[in-house]
JSON list of C-alpha atoms in Angstrom, two decimals:
[
{"chain": "D", "resi": 1, "resn": "MET", "atom": "CA", "xyz": [-62.88, -22.15, -32.17]},
{"chain": "D", "resi": 2, "resn": "LEU", "atom": "CA", "xyz": [-59.34, -23.44, -32.66]},
{"chain": "D", "resi": 3, "resn": "LYS", "atom": "CA", "xyz": [-57.47, -22.28, -35.76]},
{"chain": "D", "resi": 4, "resn": "LYS", "atom": "CA", "xyz": [-53.87, -22.70, -36.83]},
{"chain": "D", "resi": 5, "resn": "LEU", "atom": "CA", "xyz": [-51.74, -19.68, -37.70]},
{"chain": "D", "resi": 6, "resn": "SER", "atom": "CA", "xyz": [-50.61, -19.96, -41.30]},
{"chain": "D", "resi": 7, "resn": "GLY", "atom": "CA", "xyz": [-47.53, -18.79, -43.09]},
{"chain": "D", "resi": 8, "resn": "LEU", "atom": "CA", "xyz": [-43.99, -18.84, -41.85]},
{"chain": "D", "resi": 9, "resn": "ALA", "atom": "CA", "xyz": [-43.70, -17.64, -38.29]},
{"chain": "D", "resi": 10, "resn": "SER", "atom": "CA", "xyz": [-40.77, -16.56, -36.18]},
{"chain": "D", "resi": 11, "resn": "LEU", "atom": "CA", "xyz": [-40.89, -16.50, -32.42]},
{"chain": "D", "resi": 12, "resn": "SER", "atom": "CA", "xyz": [-38.88, -14.20, -30.19]},
{"chain": "D", "resi": 13, "resn": "LEU", "atom": "CA", "xyz": [-38.76, -14.34, -26.45]},
{"chain": "D", "resi": 14, "resn": "LEU", "atom": "CA", "xyz": [-37.61, -11.94, -23.76]},
{"chain": "D", "resi": 15, "resn": "SER", "atom": "CA", "xyz": [-37.57, -13.51, -20.33]},
{"chain": "D", "resi": 16, "resn": "LEU", "atom": "CA", "xyz": [-37.34, -12.18, -16.78]},
{"chain": "D", "resi": 17, "resn": "SER", "atom": "CA", "xyz": [-36.35, -15.08, -14.51]},
{"chain": "D", "resi": 18, "resn": "VAL", "atom": "CA", "xyz": [-35.75, -15.99, -10.89]},
{"chain": "D", "resi": 19, "resn": "LEU", "atom": "CA", "xyz": [-33.38, -18.90, -10.34]},
{"chain": "D", "resi": 20, "resn": "ALA", "atom": "CA", "xyz": [-32.91, -21.17, -7.33]},
{"chain": "D", "resi": 21, "resn": "GLY", "atom": "CA", "xyz": [-30.38, -23.96, -7.21]},
{"chain": "D", "resi": 22, "resn": "GLY", "atom": "CA", "xyz": [-28.91, -26.50, -4.88]},
{"chain": "D", "resi": 23, "resn": "VAL", "atom": "CA", "xyz": [-25.21, -25.90, -4.31]},
{"chain": "D", "resi": 24, "resn": "ASN", "atom": "CA", "xyz": [-22.89, -28.84, -3.78]},
{"chain": "D", "resi": 25, "resn": "PRO", "atom": "CA", "xyz": [-19.85, -27.65, -1.77]},
{"chain": "D", "resi": 26, "resn": "ASN", "atom": "CA", "xyz": [-17.62, -30.02, -3.78]},
{"chain": "D", "resi": 27, "resn": "ASP", "atom": "CA", "xyz": [-18.51, -28.33, -7.08]},
{"chain": "D", "resi": 28, "resn": "LYS", "atom": "CA", "xyz": [-17.03, -25.14, -8.48]},
{"chain": "D", "resi": 29, "resn": "SER", "atom": "CA", "xyz": [-19.38, -22.13, -8.31]},
{"chain": "D", "resi": 30, "resn": "VAL", "atom": "CA", "xyz": [-20.55, -20.81, -11.68]},
{"chain": "D", "resi": 31, "resn": "GLY", "atom": "CA", "xyz": [-22.55, -17.76, -10.58]},
{"chain": "D", "resi": 32, "resn": "MET", "atom": "CA", "xyz": [-26.10, -16.99, -9.46]},
{"chain": "D", "resi": 33, "resn": "GLY", "atom": "CA", "xyz": [-25.72, -19.46, -6.57]},
{"chain": "D", "resi": 34, "resn": "VAL", "atom": "CA", "xyz": [-25.74, -22.38, -9.00]},
{"chain": "D", "resi": 35, "resn": "SER", "atom": "CA", "xyz": [-22.82, -24.77, -9.13]},
{"chain": "D", "resi": 36, "resn": "GLU", "atom": "CA", "xyz": [-21.39, -27.06, -11.79]},
{"chain": "D", "resi": 37, "resn": "LYS", "atom": "CA", "xyz": [-23.27, -30.38, -11.97]},
{"chain": "D", "resi": 38, "resn": "SER", "atom": "CA", "xyz": [-26.19, -28.93, -10.00]},
{"chain": "D", "resi": 39, "resn": "THR", "atom": "CA", "xyz": [-29.91, -29.01, -10.64]},
{"chain": "D", "resi": 40, "resn": "TYR", "atom": "CA", "xyz": [-31.94, -25.79, -10.50]},
{"chain": "D", "resi": 41, "resn": "ILE", "atom": "CA", "xyz": [-35.51, -24.58, -10.81]},
{"chain": "D", "resi": 42, "resn": "ARG", "atom": "CA", "xyz": [-36.61, -21.30, -12.32]},
{"chain": "D", "resi": 43, "resn": "ALA", "atom": "CA", "xyz": [-39.74, -19.21, -12.76]},
{"chain": "D", "resi": 44, "resn": "GLY", "atom": "CA", "xyz": [-40.25, -16.32, -15.12]},
{"chain": "D", "resi": 45, "resn": "TYR", "atom": "CA", "xyz": [-42.47, -13.92, -17.01]},
{"chain": "D", "resi": 46, "resn": "ASN", "atom": "CA", "xyz": [-41.92, -13.93, -20.76]},
{"chain": "D", "resi": 47, "resn": "PHE", "atom": "CA", "xyz": [-42.68, -11.37, -23.45]},
{"chain": "D", "resi": 48, "resn": "VAL", "atom": "CA", "xyz": [-43.42, -13.46, -26.55]},
{"chain": "D", "resi": 49, "resn": "THR", "atom": "CA", "xyz": [-43.64, -12.04, -30.09]},
{"chain": "D", "resi": 50, "resn": "LEU", "atom": "CA", "xyz": [-44.92, -14.11, -33.01]},
{"chain": "D", "resi": 51, "resn": "SER", "atom": "CA", "xyz": [-44.19, -12.64, -36.46]},
{"chain": "D", "resi": 52, "resn": "GLN", "atom": "CA", "xyz": [-45.88, -14.00, -39.58]},
{"chain": "D", "resi": 53, "resn": "THR", "atom": "CA", "xyz": [-44.23, -13.80, -42.97]},
{"chain": "D", "resi": 54, "resn": "VAL", "atom": "CA", "xyz": [-46.71, -13.89, -45.84]},
{"chain": "D", "resi": 55, "resn": "PRO", "atom": "CA", "xyz": [-45.66, -12.59, -49.28]},
{"chain": "D", "resi": 56, "resn": "ASN", "atom": "CA", "xyz": [-47.25, -9.24, -50.24]},
{"chain": "D", "resi": 57, "resn": "ALA", "atom": "CA", "xyz": [-49.03, -8.86, -46.89]},
{"chain": "D", "resi": 58, "resn": "ASN", "atom": "CA", "xyz": [-48.47, -6.21, -44.26]},
{"chain": "D", "resi": 59, "resn": "LEU", "atom": "CA", "xyz": [-49.18, -8.15, -41.06]},
{"chain": "D", "resi": 60, "resn": "SER", "atom": "CA", "xyz": [-48.77, -6.98, -37.48]},
{"chain": "D", "resi": 61, "resn": "ASP", "atom": "CA", "xyz": [-47.00, -9.11, -34.90]},
{"chain": "D", "resi": 62, "resn": "PHE", "atom": "CA", "xyz": [-48.83, -10.98, -32.16]},
{"chain": "D", "resi": 63, "resn": "ARG", "atom": "CA", "xyz": [-47.50, -10.07, -28.69]},
{"chain": "D", "resi": 64, "resn": "TYR", "atom": "CA", "xyz": [-48.23, -12.25, -25.66]},
{"chain": "D", "resi": 65, "resn": "GLY", "atom": "CA", "xyz": [-47.31, -12.43, -21.99]},
{"chain": "D", "resi": 66, "resn": "ALA", "atom": "CA", "xyz": [-46.62, -15.79, -20.37]},
{"chain": "D", "resi": 67, "resn": "LEU", "atom": "CA", "xyz": [-45.66, -17.25, -17.00]},
{"chain": "D", "resi": 68, "resn": "ASP", "atom": "CA", "xyz": [-43.43, -20.30, -16.94]},
{"chain": "D", "resi": 69, "resn": "VAL", "atom": "CA", "xyz": [-41.53, -22.66, -14.68]},
{"chain": "D", "resi": 70, "resn": "GLY", "atom": "CA", "xyz": [-38.52, -24.73, -15.58]},
{"chain": "D", "resi": 71, "resn": "VAL", "atom": "CA", "xyz": [-36.03, -27.22, -14.29]},
{"chain": "D", "resi": 72, "resn": "GLY", "atom": "CA", "xyz": [-32.46, -27.61, -15.50]},
{"chain": "D", "resi": 73, "resn": "ARG", "atom": "CA", "xyz": [-29.11, -29.19, -14.81]},
{"chain": "D", "resi": 74, "resn": "PHE", "atom": "CA", "xyz": [-25.57, -27.96, -15.41]},
{"chain": "D", "resi": 75, "resn": "PHE", "atom": "CA", "xyz": [-23.22, -30.62, -16.79]},
{"chain": "D", "resi": 76, "resn": "HIS", "atom": "CA", "xyz": [-20.29, -28.22, -16.99]},
{"chain": "D", "resi": 77, "resn": "LYS", "atom": "CA", "xyz": [-19.73, -24.75, -15.59]},
{"chain": "D", "resi": 78, "resn": "ASN", "atom": "CA", "xyz": [-20.92, -23.23, -18.91]},
{"chain": "D", "resi": 79, "resn": "PHE", "atom": "CA", "xyz": [-23.34, -25.82, -20.34]},
{"chain": "D", "resi": 80, "resn": "GLY", "atom": "CA", "xyz": [-26.52, -27.54, -19.29]},
{"chain": "D", "resi": 81, "resn": "SER", "atom": "CA", "xyz": [-30.04, -28.47, -20.31]},
{"chain": "D", "resi": 82, "resn": "GLU", "atom": "CA", "xyz": [-33.42, -27.10, -19.34]},
{"chain": "D", "resi": 83, "resn": "ALA", "atom": "CA", "xyz": [-37.14, -27.92, -19.71]},
{"chain": "D", "resi": 84, "resn": "ARG", "atom": "CA", "xyz": [-39.88, -25.26, -19.45]},
{"chain": "D", "resi": 85, "resn": "LEU", "atom": "CA", "xyz": [-43.67, -25.27, -19.17]},
{"chain": "D", "resi": 86, "resn": "GLY", "atom": "CA", "xyz": [-45.52, -21.99, -19.66]},
{"chain": "D", "resi": 87, "resn": "VAL", "atom": "CA", "xyz": [-49.05, -20.64, -19.86]},
{"chain": "D", "resi": 88, "resn": "GLY", "atom": "CA", "xyz": [-50.25, -17.49, -21.58]},
{"chain": "D", "resi": 89, "resn": "VAL", "atom": "CA", "xyz": [-51.51, -14.68, -19.33]},
{"chain": "D", "resi": 90, "resn": "LYS", "atom": "CA", "xyz": [-51.87, -11.86, -21.91]},
{"chain": "D", "resi": 91, "resn": "ASP", "atom": "CA", "xyz": [-53.76, -12.28, -25.19]},
{"chain": "D", "resi": 92, "resn": "SER", "atom": "CA", "xyz": [-52.98, -10.47, -28.43]},
{"chain": "D", "resi": 93, "resn": "ASP", "atom": "CA", "xyz": [-55.01, -8.75, -31.16]},
{"chain": "D", "resi": 94, "resn": "ALA", "atom": "CA", "xyz": [-53.51, -8.25, -34.61]},
{"chain": "D", "resi": 95, "resn": "ASN", "atom": "CA", "xyz": [-54.77, -8.14, -38.19]},
{"chain": "D", "resi": 96, "resn": "GLY", "atom": "CA", "xyz": [-58.40, -8.47, -37.04]},
{"chain": "D", "resi": 97, "resn": "VAL", "atom": "CA", "xyz": [-57.64, -11.71, -35.18]},
{"chain": "D", "resi": 98, "resn": "ARG", "atom": "CA", "xyz": [-57.70, -12.29, -31.42]},
{"chain": "D", "resi": 99, "resn": "SER", "atom": "CA", "xyz": [-55.15, -14.88, -30.33]},
{"chain": "D", "resi": 100, "resn": "ASP", "atom": "CA", "xyz": [-54.52, -16.57, -27.00]},
{"chain": "D", "resi": 101, "resn": "LEU", "atom": "CA", "xyz": [-51.27, -18.40, -26.20]},
{"chain": "D", "resi": 102, "resn": "ARG", "atom": "CA", "xyz": [-52.64, -21.40, -24.29]},
{"chain": "D", "resi": 103, "resn": "TYR", "atom": "CA", "xyz": [-49.39, -23.13, -23.29]},
{"chain": "D", "resi": 104, "resn": "TYR", "atom": "CA", "xyz": [-45.90, -24.07, -24.36]},
{"chain": "D", "resi": 105, "resn": "LEU", "atom": "CA", "xyz": [-43.55, -26.89, -23.46]},
{"chain": "D", "resi": 106, "resn": "GLY", "atom": "CA", "xyz": [-39.90, -26.86, -24.48]},
{"chain": "D", "resi": 107, "resn": "VAL", "atom": "CA", "xyz": [-36.54, -28.58, -24.01]},
{"chain": "D", "resi": 108, "resn": "TYR", "atom": "CA", "xyz": [-33.33, -26.63, -24.50]},
{"chain": "D", "resi": 109, "resn": "ALA", "atom": "CA", "xyz": [-29.55, -26.75, -24.42]},
{"chain": "D", "resi": 110, "resn": "ARG", "atom": "CA", "xyz": [-28.25, -23.88, -22.27]},
{"chain": "D", "resi": 111, "resn": "GLY", "atom": "CA", "xyz": [-24.95, -22.02, -22.62]},
{"chain": "D", "resi": 112, "resn": "GLU", "atom": "CA", "xyz": [-24.01, -19.64, -19.82]},
{"chain": "D", "resi": 113, "resn": "LEU", "atom": "CA", "xyz": [-21.29, -17.07, -19.26]},
{"chain": "D", "resi": 114, "resn": "PRO", "atom": "CA", "xyz": [-20.94, -15.94, -15.62]},
{"chain": "D", "resi": 115, "resn": "LEU", "atom": "CA", "xyz": [-19.95, -12.27, -15.43]},
{"chain": "D", "resi": 116, "resn": "ASN", "atom": "CA", "xyz": [-19.46, -12.36, -11.65]},
{"chain": "D", "resi": 117, "resn": "SER", "atom": "CA", "xyz": [-20.86, -14.26, -8.65]},
{"chain": "D", "resi": 118, "resn": "ARG", "atom": "CA", "xyz": [-24.32, -12.61, -9.02]},
{"chain": "D", "resi": 119, "resn": "LEU", "atom": "CA", "xyz": [-24.75, -12.01, -12.76]},
{"chain": "D", "resi": 120, "resn": "SER", "atom": "CA", "xyz": [-24.70, -14.35, -15.78]},
{"chain": "D", "resi": 121, "resn": "VAL", "atom": "CA", "xyz": [-25.60, -14.10, -19.45]},
{"chain": "D", "resi": 122, "resn": "TYR", "atom": "CA", "xyz": [-27.13, -17.16, -21.06]},
{"chain": "D", "resi": 123, "resn": "GLY", "atom": "CA", "xyz": [-28.61, -18.40, -24.32]},
{"chain": "D", "resi": 124, "resn": "LEU", "atom": "CA", "xyz": [-30.96, -21.24, -25.16]},
{"chain": "D", "resi": 125, "resn": "ALA", "atom": "CA", "xyz": [-31.33, -23.39, -28.27]},
{"chain": "D", "resi": 126, "resn": "GLY", "atom": "CA", "xyz": [-34.02, -26.03, -28.44]},
{"chain": "D", "resi": 127, "resn": "ILE", "atom": "CA", "xyz": [-37.44, -27.10, -29.53]},
{"chain": "D", "resi": 128, "resn": "ALA", "atom": "CA", "xyz": [-40.86, -26.19, -28.16]},
{"chain": "D", "resi": 129, "resn": "ARG", "atom": "CA", "xyz": [-44.52, -27.02, -28.73]},
{"chain": "D", "resi": 130, "resn": "LEU", "atom": "CA", "xyz": [-46.88, -24.03, -28.53]},
{"chain": "D", "resi": 131, "resn": "GLU", "atom": "CA", "xyz": [-50.68, -24.06, -28.67]},
{"chain": "D", "resi": 132, "resn": "PHE", "atom": "CA", "xyz": [-52.74, -21.01, -29.64]},
{"chain": "D", "resi": 133, "resn": "GLU", "atom": "CA", "xyz": [-56.46, -20.39, -29.75]},
{"chain": "D", "resi": 134, "resn": "THR", "atom": "CA", "xyz": [-57.60, -17.79, -32.30]},
{"chain": "D", "resi": 135, "resn": "SER", "atom": "CA", "xyz": [-60.87, -16.13, -33.24]},
{"chain": "D", "resi": 136, "resn": "GLY", "atom": "CA", "xyz": [-61.85, -13.51, -35.75]}
]
């Protein structure tokens, strides 16, 4: 049975990623083996938390695990775009409801700050479509 989650919901994401990119020797290196104006692919495991906000209700968060793949392109040494497709691999039980993250698809703007040649910090802002299956 497919049900929609009601109320206002906030989504948080913690991601562990592996990145592979093609390096153009004419471009300036920006860290992690990825260069400016290069295309990259990534794979990751994500810890996803969905919090519901309903007035006068004490609701627990739904916590999922998901695998995803993505492709992106840097347009500048600190900015790029990225698309991701993920599938849920760990269901969640909360508030007497069992929920399964079926998939998500998102497009994002990416800002990145290289700390050195092997380590970068990045942030994403974008939009995603998520589908859940719930029972209970």
